[in-house]
Amino acid sequence: MIREINKVAVIGAGVMGAGIAAQIANSGVQVVLLDIVPEGAADRSIIARKAIEKLIKTDPAPLMSKRNAKLITPGNIEDDLGLLADCDWIIEAVIERLDIKQTLYAKLQAVRKAGSIVSSNTSTIPLAKLVEGQPEQFAQDFLITHFFNPPRYMRLMEVVASPQTSAETVTAIEQFSDVRLGKSVVRCNDRPGFIGNRLGVYWLQVAVVKAIEHGITIEEADAIISKPLGIPKTGVFGLLDLVGLDLMPHINASMAANLPPDDPFLAVNKPLPLVDKMIAEGYTGRKGKGGFYRLNRTGGAKVKEGIDLATGEYRKSQKPDVSALAAARKDLTKLFTVDARLGRYALDVMGATLSYAARLVGDAADSADKIDEAMRLGYNWKYGPFELIDKLGADWVIAAFQQAGLPVAPILEQARKRSFYRVENGERHVLGLDGNYTDVVRPEGVVMLADVKLRSAPIIKNGSAALWDVGDGVACFEFTSKMNSIDNGTFELLGKSLAIVAKQFKALVLYNEASHFSAGANLGMASFAMNIAAWPLIEELVEGGQKMMKAMRDAPFPVVGAPSGMALGGGCEFLLHCDAVQAHAETYMGLVEVGVGLIPGWGGCKEMLARWSEPGKLPNGPMPAVGKAFELISTATVSKSANEAKDYGYMRQNDGITMNRYRLLADAKKKALSLVEGYQPRTTPTYRLPGPTGKTAMMMAVDGFHKLGKATDYDLVVANALANVLSGGDTDFIEEMSEDDVLALERKNFYKLVREKGTAARIAHMLETGKPLRN
């Protein structure tokens, strides 16, 4: 029987501890947050109380809804340890000092209830040292749960258990962290730094040391050790600025103190006087005055500057010339060979990192796939180190290591003439130290489209979308274009898919495993059509999209949308037409068309009117629903979580939220199947809209913003078109409008805007810069 976790305590209200408390509150679980009593403080729980206040104000937000702060109870460890008596899990997140932690554990032992779980969020101290001298029962209930910062957004959790830790303790924590907190749990061995920090800190240290040795600028380093390798664009120095330079000396010192004498980290753990100087002067990264990069605001300007690693002086940051590395797009090995200076740096950094990763198999982790998962989710790498080796070719890597004098670990020797991963009989396998392949096992209950693709072919597909059989009578419609943008090909395949599902399946799920559900309509195609005045093409896309959205909504089977990441514009409209939504918690929804000089054209306007007109949503009358829809669409409001999407009406209150991204498809299937029995399509709504008087009221509000400088001249043009639709045009509140009437207004006003020069300018600017034009 798995122990239930209904209440949690976090001790330590620093950035990390408060963030952990926030994520527990995001799961709907009550949490107690304790810290020390500051000397002479009138409010003895001021540290925890201030931490909660900061959680509400911080951006990016640690809380998925500000309401979740009410689930966090502040206190202090002198007066409020009694609050822990009914907690099922107590998380220690105090300073990385063994003596302080062990003193705290003795206090916890006196107040915690029998069977409660205690864990440490330590990132470097071995578990064996933490439980040294502790009672046997404490050791059975104790483990390490290492969250990554920020806890809401970083999906990795490293779990370390000792031989004394009970199996029930580990199972309870892994299940709760997976399902309720949305974490991918990776079991690590009890080694310093575990997996993520052991390899990640080594990688960062090598990158900094080698950049200084080779005379590589920080801009060059971040351009090379980033996107070409599937590493975030922050690269190395940008990442250090993000996490804080002041953490480097502490983590490095702890690693050096606990690692064995022959560990390669010790050879690169060299003094960095420049970093010490920067920290002393307050240049600790983004949280300080700046870091390796800073914004110079002298004279009211904002000039991005980068530090010269040789002189320690700031100079204007310049985009480096790394054009020679373009060849690596087709052949990754070219990254290390096409430019002697930059290639040598890349090989020094990544060669050492991959060699070290290979050394950690059998040490920090039992298998290569655990290390890959830790680096993908802990450092946002697109490919783990062993996936990178497969992309380069194990034989090429071995030869490069030998030439560079790097050790070739036993696991790498096993990969000669083959790869770390293979697919056989539709199953993915990983190479082990013994030279044999074993299954890459998903947690129970996880269904991944990537696995379906290994075992089967799509039912139908084109360049924009594909239809898959995901089992149990459920089909999956997947967007496949760049950024999952929507075009005529999407609607063409949707029409064919609806016909197939009606005959062969019980339900349909809209889902994909890209970073984002959909960025909306294909703006590149729209811009091309506008430039050649191909208005019939645009009209075909808009009218065809409206018809397909209605066809999907009126289909004789349930349709469930399962978004993750951005679901913007047309992507949001797809979801608005679903019977239900099962969203990943990190879903950012919104109708953002005004940013490119347009209005929703695939039924977004009429769907928002219908949702905000539902009984009990808003006061009765002609304007409340219209005003709310106008507010959300005209300001391109985007939810910052699935929870917030419910507040804006993009999701219904009974729609589901999945915390773990890996579980989204399984949860969406379950939701879809629950709607099958007795299914009836939604009733087509009718509308009573205020007409010209309502439009006047909306435009008066926009005019007010325009006079204050908060709305541009072209904002007035776009707002006027939107107000035309939402007010119902020339209608009157006593007249009933059909859905088709509102759709016709959407089309009419969309077609007007698409012919405007201001709209063309906004679309061109968005395509070129990725940012909206304020014309």
Short mmCIF file of N, CA and C in Angstrom, two decimals, residues 522-534 537-538 763 767:
data_model
loop_
_atom_site.label_atom_id
_atom_site.label_comp_id
_atom_site.label_asym_id
_atom_site.label_seq_id
_atom_site.Cartn_x
_atom_site.Cartn_y
_atom_site.Cartn_z
N ASN A 522 -0.33 30.01 -39.94
CA ASN A 522 0.95 30.13 -40.65
C ASN A 522 1.08 31.55 -41.21
N LEU A 523 1.79 32.41 -40.48
CA LEU A 523 1.90 33.82 -40.87
C LEU A 523 2.72 34.00 -42.14
N GLY A 524 3.70 33.12 -42.35
CA GLY A 524 4.51 33.22 -43.56
C GLY A 524 3.67 33.05 -44.80
N MET A 525 2.77 32.07 -44.76
CA MET A 525 1.88 31.84 -45.89
C MET A 525 0.93 33.02 -46.07
N ALA A 526 0.40 33.54 -44.96
CA ALA A 526 -0.51 34.69 -45.03
C ALA A 526 0.20 35.90 -45.62
N SER A 527 1.44 36.14 -45.18
CA SER A 527 2.19 37.28 -45.68
C SER A 527 2.45 37.16 -47.18
N PHE A 528 2.78 35.97 -47.63
CA PHE A 528 3.00 35.75 -49.07
C PHE A 528 1.74 36.05 -49.86
N ALA A 529 0.60 35.54 -49.38
CA ALA A 529 -0.66 35.77 -50.09
C ALA A 529 -1.01 37.25 -50.11
N MET A 530 -0.75 37.96 -49.00
CA MET A 530 -1.04 39.39 -48.96
C MET A 530 -0.15 40.16 -49.93
N ASN A 531 1.11 39.77 -50.02
CA ASN A 531 2.06 40.50 -50.88
C ASN A 531 1.69 40.38 -52.36
N ILE A 532 1.06 39.27 -52.73
CA ILE A 532 0.68 39.12 -54.15
C ILE A 532 -0.82 39.35 -54.35
N ALA A 533 -1.46 39.90 -53.29
CA ALA A 533 -2.90 40.21 -53.35
C ALA A 533 -3.74 38.99 -53.70
N ALA A 534 -3.34 37.84 -53.18
CA ALA A 534 -4.09 36.60 -53.43
C ALA A 534 -5.20 36.47 -52.39
N LEU A 537 -7.15 33.18 -51.67
CA LEU A 537 -6.44 32.16 -50.88
C LEU A 537 -6.68 32.39 -49.39
N ILE A 538 -6.62 33.66 -48.98
CA ILE A 538 -6.84 33.98 -47.57
C ILE A 538 -8.30 33.71 -47.19
N ILE A 763 2.60 41.95 -39.47
CA ILE A 763 2.95 40.55 -39.79
C ILE A 763 4.41 40.45 -40.20
N LEU A 767 7.31 38.26 -38.25
CA LEU A 767 8.09 37.22 -38.91
C LEU A 767 9.59 37.49 -38.83
#
